[in-house]
Coordinates of C-alpha atoms in Angstrom, one line a residue:
X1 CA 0.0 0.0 0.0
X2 CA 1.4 3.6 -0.9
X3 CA 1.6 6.4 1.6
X4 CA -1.4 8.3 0.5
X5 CA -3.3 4.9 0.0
X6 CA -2.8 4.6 3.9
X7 CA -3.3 8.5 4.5
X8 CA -6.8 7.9 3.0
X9 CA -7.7 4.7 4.5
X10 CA -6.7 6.1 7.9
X11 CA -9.2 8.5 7.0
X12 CA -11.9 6.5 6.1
X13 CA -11.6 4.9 9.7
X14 CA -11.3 8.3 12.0
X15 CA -14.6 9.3 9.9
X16 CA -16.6 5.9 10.4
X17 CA -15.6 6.2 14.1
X18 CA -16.5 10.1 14.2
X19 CA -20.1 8.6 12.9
X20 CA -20.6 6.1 15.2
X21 CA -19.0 8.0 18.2
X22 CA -22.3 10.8 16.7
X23 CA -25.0 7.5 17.5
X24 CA -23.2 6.7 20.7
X25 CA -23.4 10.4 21.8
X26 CA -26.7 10.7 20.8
X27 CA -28.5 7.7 22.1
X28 CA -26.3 9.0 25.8
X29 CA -27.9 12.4 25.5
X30 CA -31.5 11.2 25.5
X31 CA -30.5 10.1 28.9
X32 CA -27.6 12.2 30.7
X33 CA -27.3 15.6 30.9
X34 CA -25.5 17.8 28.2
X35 CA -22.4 18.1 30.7
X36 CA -22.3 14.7 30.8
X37 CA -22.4 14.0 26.6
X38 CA -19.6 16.4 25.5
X39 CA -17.0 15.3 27.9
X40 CA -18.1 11.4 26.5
X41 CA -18.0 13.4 23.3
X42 CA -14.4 15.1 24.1
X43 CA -12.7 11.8 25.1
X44 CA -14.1 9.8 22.2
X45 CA -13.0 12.1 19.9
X46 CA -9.7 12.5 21.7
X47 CA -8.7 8.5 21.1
X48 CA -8.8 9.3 17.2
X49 CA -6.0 12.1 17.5
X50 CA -3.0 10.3 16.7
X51 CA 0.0 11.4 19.4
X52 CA 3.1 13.1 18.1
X53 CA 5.9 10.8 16.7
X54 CA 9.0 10.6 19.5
X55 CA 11.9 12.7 18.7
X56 CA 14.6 10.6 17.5
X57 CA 17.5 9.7 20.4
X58 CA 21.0 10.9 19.9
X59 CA 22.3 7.3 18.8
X60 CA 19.8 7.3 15.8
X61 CA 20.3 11.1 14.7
X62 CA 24.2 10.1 14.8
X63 CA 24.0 6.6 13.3
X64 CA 21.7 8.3 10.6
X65 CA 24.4 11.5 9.6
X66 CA 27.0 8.5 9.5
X67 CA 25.1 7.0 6.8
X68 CA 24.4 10.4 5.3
X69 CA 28.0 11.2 5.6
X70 CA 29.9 8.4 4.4
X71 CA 27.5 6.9 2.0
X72 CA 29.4 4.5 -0.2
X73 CA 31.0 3.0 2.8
X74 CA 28.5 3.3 5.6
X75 CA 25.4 1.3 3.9
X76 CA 23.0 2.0 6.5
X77 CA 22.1 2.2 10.0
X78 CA 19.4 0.3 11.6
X79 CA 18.8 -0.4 15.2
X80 CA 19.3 -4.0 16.2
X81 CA 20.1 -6.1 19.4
X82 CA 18.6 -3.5 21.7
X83 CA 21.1 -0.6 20.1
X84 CA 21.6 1.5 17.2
X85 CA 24.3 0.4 15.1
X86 CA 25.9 1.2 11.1
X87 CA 26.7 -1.3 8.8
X88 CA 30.2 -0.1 7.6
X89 CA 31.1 -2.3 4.1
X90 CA 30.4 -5.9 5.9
X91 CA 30.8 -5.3 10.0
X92 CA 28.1 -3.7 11.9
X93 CA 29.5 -1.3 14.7
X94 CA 26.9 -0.4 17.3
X95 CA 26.5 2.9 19.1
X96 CA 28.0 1.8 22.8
X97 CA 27.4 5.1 24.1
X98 CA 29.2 7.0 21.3
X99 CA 32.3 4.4 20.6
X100 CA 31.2 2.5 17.6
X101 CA 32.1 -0.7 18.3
X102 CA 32.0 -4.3 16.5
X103 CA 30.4 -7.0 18.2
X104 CA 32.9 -9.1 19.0
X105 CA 34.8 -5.9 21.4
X106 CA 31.1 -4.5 22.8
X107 CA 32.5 -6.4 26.3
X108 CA 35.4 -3.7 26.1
X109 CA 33.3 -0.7 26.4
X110 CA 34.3 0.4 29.2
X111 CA 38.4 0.7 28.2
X112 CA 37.5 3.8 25.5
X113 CA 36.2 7.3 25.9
X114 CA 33.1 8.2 23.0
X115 CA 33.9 9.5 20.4
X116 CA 33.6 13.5 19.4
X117 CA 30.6 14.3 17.6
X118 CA 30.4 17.7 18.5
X119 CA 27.1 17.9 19.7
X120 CA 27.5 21.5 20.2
X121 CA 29.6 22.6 17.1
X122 CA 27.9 26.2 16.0
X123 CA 26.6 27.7 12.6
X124 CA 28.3 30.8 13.4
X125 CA 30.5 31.6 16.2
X126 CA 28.9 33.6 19.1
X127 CA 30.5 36.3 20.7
X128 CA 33.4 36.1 22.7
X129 CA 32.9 36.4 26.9
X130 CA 35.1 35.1 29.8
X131 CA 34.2 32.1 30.9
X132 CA 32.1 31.4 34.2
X133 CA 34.6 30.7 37.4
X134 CA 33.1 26.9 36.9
X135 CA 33.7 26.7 33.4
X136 CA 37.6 27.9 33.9
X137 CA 37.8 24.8 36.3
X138 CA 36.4 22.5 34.0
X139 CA 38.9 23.6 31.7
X140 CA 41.4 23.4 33.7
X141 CA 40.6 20.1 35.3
X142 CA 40.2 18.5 31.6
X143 CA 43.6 19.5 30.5
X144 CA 45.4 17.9 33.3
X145 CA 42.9 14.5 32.5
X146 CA 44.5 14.4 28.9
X147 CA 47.5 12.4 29.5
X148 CA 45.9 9.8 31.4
X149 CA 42.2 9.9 30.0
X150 CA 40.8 6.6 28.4
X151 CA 41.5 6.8 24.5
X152 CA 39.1 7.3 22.1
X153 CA 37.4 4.4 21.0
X154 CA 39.4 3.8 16.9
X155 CA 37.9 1.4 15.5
X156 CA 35.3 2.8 13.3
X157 CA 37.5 5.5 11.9
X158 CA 40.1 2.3 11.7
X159 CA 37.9 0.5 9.5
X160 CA 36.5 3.5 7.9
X161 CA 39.9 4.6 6.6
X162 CA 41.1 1.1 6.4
X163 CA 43.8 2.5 8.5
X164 CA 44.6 0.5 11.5
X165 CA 48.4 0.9 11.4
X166 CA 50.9 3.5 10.4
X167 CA 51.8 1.4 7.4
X168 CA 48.3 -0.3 6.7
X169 CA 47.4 3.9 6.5
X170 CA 50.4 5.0 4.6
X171 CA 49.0 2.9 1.6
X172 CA 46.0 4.6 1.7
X173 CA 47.8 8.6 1.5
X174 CA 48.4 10.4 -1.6
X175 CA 50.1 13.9 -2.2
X176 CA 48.6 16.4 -3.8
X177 CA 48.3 20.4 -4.5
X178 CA 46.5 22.5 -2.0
X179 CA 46.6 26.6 -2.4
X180 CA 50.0 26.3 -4.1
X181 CA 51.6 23.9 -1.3
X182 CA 51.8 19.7 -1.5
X183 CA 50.1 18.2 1.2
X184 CA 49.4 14.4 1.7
X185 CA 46.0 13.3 2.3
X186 CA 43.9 10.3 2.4
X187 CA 42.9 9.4 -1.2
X188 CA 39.1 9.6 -0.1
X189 CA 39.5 13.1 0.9
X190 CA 41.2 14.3 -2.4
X191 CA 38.0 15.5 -4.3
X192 CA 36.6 17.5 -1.4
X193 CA 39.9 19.0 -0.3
X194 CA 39.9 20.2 -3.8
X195 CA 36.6 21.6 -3.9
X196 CA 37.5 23.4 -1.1
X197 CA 40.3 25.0 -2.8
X198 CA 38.0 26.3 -5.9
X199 CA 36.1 28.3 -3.5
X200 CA 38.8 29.2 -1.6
X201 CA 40.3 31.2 -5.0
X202 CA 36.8 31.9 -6.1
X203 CA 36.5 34.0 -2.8
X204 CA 40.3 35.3 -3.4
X205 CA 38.7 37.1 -6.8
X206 CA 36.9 39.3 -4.9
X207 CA 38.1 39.4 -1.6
X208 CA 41.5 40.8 -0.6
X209 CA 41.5 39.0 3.3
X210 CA 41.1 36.1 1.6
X211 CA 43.9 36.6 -0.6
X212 CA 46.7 37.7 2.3
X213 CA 45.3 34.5 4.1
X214 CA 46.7 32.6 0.8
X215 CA 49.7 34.4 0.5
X216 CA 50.7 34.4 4.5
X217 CA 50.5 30.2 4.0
X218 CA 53.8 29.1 4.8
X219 CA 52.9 24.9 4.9
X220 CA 49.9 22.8 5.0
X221 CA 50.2 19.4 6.9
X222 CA 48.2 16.5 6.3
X223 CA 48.7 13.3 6.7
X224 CA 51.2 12.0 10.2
X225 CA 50.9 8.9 12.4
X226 CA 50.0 9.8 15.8
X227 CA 47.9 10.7 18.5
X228 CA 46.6 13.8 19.6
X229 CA 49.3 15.9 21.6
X230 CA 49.1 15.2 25.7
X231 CA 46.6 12.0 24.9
X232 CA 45.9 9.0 23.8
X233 CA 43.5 9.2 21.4
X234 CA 44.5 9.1 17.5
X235 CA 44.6 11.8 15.7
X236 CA 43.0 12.8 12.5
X237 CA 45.6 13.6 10.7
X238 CA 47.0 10.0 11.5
X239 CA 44.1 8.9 9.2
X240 CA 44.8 11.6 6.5
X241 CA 41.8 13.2 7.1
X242 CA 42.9 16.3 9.0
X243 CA 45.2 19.3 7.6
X244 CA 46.8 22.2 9.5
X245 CA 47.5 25.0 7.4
X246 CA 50.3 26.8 8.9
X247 CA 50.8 30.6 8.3
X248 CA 54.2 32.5 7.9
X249 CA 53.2 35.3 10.5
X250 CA 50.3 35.1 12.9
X251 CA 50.9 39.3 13.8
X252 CA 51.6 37.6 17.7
X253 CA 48.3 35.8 17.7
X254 CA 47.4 32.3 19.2
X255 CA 46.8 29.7 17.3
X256 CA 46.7 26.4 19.4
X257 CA 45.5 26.2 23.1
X258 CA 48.4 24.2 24.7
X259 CA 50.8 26.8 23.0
X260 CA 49.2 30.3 24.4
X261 CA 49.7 29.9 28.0
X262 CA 48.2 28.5 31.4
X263 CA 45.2 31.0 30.6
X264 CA 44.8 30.0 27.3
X265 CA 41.0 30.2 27.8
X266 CA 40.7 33.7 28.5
X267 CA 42.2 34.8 25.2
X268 CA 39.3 36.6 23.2
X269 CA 38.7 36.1 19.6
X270 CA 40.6 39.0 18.2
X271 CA 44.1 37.9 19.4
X272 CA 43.5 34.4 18.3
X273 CA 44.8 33.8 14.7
X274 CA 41.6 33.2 12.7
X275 CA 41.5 32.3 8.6
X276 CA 38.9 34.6 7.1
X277 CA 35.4 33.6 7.4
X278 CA 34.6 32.7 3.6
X279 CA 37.6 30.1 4.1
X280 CA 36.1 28.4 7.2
X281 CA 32.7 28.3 5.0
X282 CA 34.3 27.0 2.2
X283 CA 35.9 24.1 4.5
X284 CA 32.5 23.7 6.1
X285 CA 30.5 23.4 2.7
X286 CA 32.5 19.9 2.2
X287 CA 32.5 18.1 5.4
X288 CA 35.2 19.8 6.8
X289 CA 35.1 21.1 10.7
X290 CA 37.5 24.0 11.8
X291 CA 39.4 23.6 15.5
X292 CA 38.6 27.2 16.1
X293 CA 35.4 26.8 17.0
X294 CA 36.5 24.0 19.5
X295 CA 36.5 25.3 23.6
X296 CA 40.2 23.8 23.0
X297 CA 41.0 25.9 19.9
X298 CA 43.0 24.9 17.0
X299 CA 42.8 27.7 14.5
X300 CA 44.9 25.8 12.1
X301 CA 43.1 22.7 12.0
X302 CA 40.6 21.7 9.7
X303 CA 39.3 17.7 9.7
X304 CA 37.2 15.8 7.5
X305 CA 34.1 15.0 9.8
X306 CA 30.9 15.3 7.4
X307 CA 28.3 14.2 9.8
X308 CA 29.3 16.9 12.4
X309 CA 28.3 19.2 9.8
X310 CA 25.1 17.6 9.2
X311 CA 24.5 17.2 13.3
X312 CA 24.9 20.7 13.2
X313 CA 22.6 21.8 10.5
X314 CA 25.5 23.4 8.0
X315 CA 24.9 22.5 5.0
X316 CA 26.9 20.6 2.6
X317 CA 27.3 21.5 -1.0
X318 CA 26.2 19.6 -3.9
X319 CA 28.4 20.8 -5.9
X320 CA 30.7 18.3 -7.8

């Protein structure tokens, strides 16, 4: 049966039981009081009303933009064994509480951390305040947790990359040409990093910040086997999938947390080094999110993670 087959069967019913709930009502009122009819009337009426459909939980929204995100690799998502879980190529990974894990290692959840989705990533960056005295303690207590936090559960980036091991993932990397520098990528990257670039110089036509932000690029790094700095949790760019594009001068600017100090949190937006905002957009419009707009900012830092933009509500471009 077809949707609008069932919208007007469904119909059909709600009105044959409007009609009969009529006779019922009637029949009551040549015996009870009017008082008495419409509240039989009000509830009878009120069991046809179909309730609102439940919001969908974080695990399905996430397992859904996965899908979404990585479409010719993640085939679809599907919520099985009492959990949500992605089938990626031939091994389902379940949600775990934000790891992703096969099976076969569900009985390890407790040795990983979730991974980042960003639940809070912004559209558009807000404006800069001093944080709250309990916010600068939070801060302060999760830096000193880095080193001996629980890593980050790999394995469906792993298997998403096919990239388990520094050489398994150096067979995956190729060089290419970014904004007049060679960085090395991961080969599935390759198109959108180069879409990114077209708008990059299609922005540089008309606009001149955009064209001192190309010129002031001293190096772009990609692709490096390792974890993230002070944890250990693998990094991005150990994939390929992350690049940090590294400018000549910053004009005395930060540009990564750990490197501005023990108050690196109260540093406001102008004396943080920040690309021009038509280059974040154009790194947003193809999967890409920026590590400025992390609480632990990394203004250099842009990483391949599609379905944070689609969590979010940015939306991706079409264009190929």
């Amino acid at each position: 049966m077809s949707i609008s087959q069932g919208i007007i069967v469904k119909r059909q019913v709600i009105a044959v039981g409007l009609i009969l709930a009529a006779g019922i009502t009637f029949a009551i009122g040549m015996v009870n009081p009017h008082t008495e009819r419409q509240q039989f009337y009000d509830e009878l009426a009120a069991a046809f009303v179909e309730p609102e459909e439940a919001q969908p939980s974080r695990a399905e929204r996430i397992a859904r933009a996965l899908v979404q995100a990585y479409p010719r690799r993640v085939l679809k998502a599907e919520y099985r064994n009492g959990d949500w879980a992605v089938l990626l190529r031939d091994t389902w990974f379940y949600y775990a509480g934000g790891r992703f894990l096969p099976e076969e290692l569900l009985y390890r959840v407790s040795h990983y951390r979730p991974i980042a989705f960003y639940d809070n990533y912004p559209r558009q960056m807000s404006s800069w305040t001093l944080p709250e005295p309990e916010q600068i303690d939070r801060f302060r207590e999760m830096a000193a947790a880095r080193t001996t936090q629980l890593p980050r559960a790999p394995h469906f980036f792993d298997t998403l990359y096919r990239a388990r091991s520094h050489d398994e993932s150096y067979t995956r990397v190729k060089t290419m040409r970014f904004l007049g520098n060679q960085v090395t990528v991961h080969h599935a990257i390759m198109e959108e990093l180069a879409l990114v670039e077209r708008r990059i110089l299609d922005a540089a036509r008309t606009n001149n910040r955009v064209l001192a932000w190309i010129y002031n690029i001293d190096r772009v790094y990609g692709w490096h086997w390792r974890n993230i700095g002070g944890s250990q949790s693998r990094s991005f760019h150990a994939y390929g999938a992350a690049v940090d594009i590294m400018p000549r001068a910053t004009g005395g600017r930060a540009i990564f947390w750990s490197w501005a100090g023990p108050n690196w949190w109260s540093i406001p937006y102008e004396r943080r080094y920040h690309p021009p905002n038509a280059v974040i957009e154009a790194f947003e419009a193809y999967g890409f999110v920026w590590g400025g707009k992390w609480p632990f900012f990394d203004t250099i830092h842009f990483e391949f993670r599609p379905e944070v933009i689609i969590l979010s509500g940015i939306e991706l471009s079409t264009v190929r």
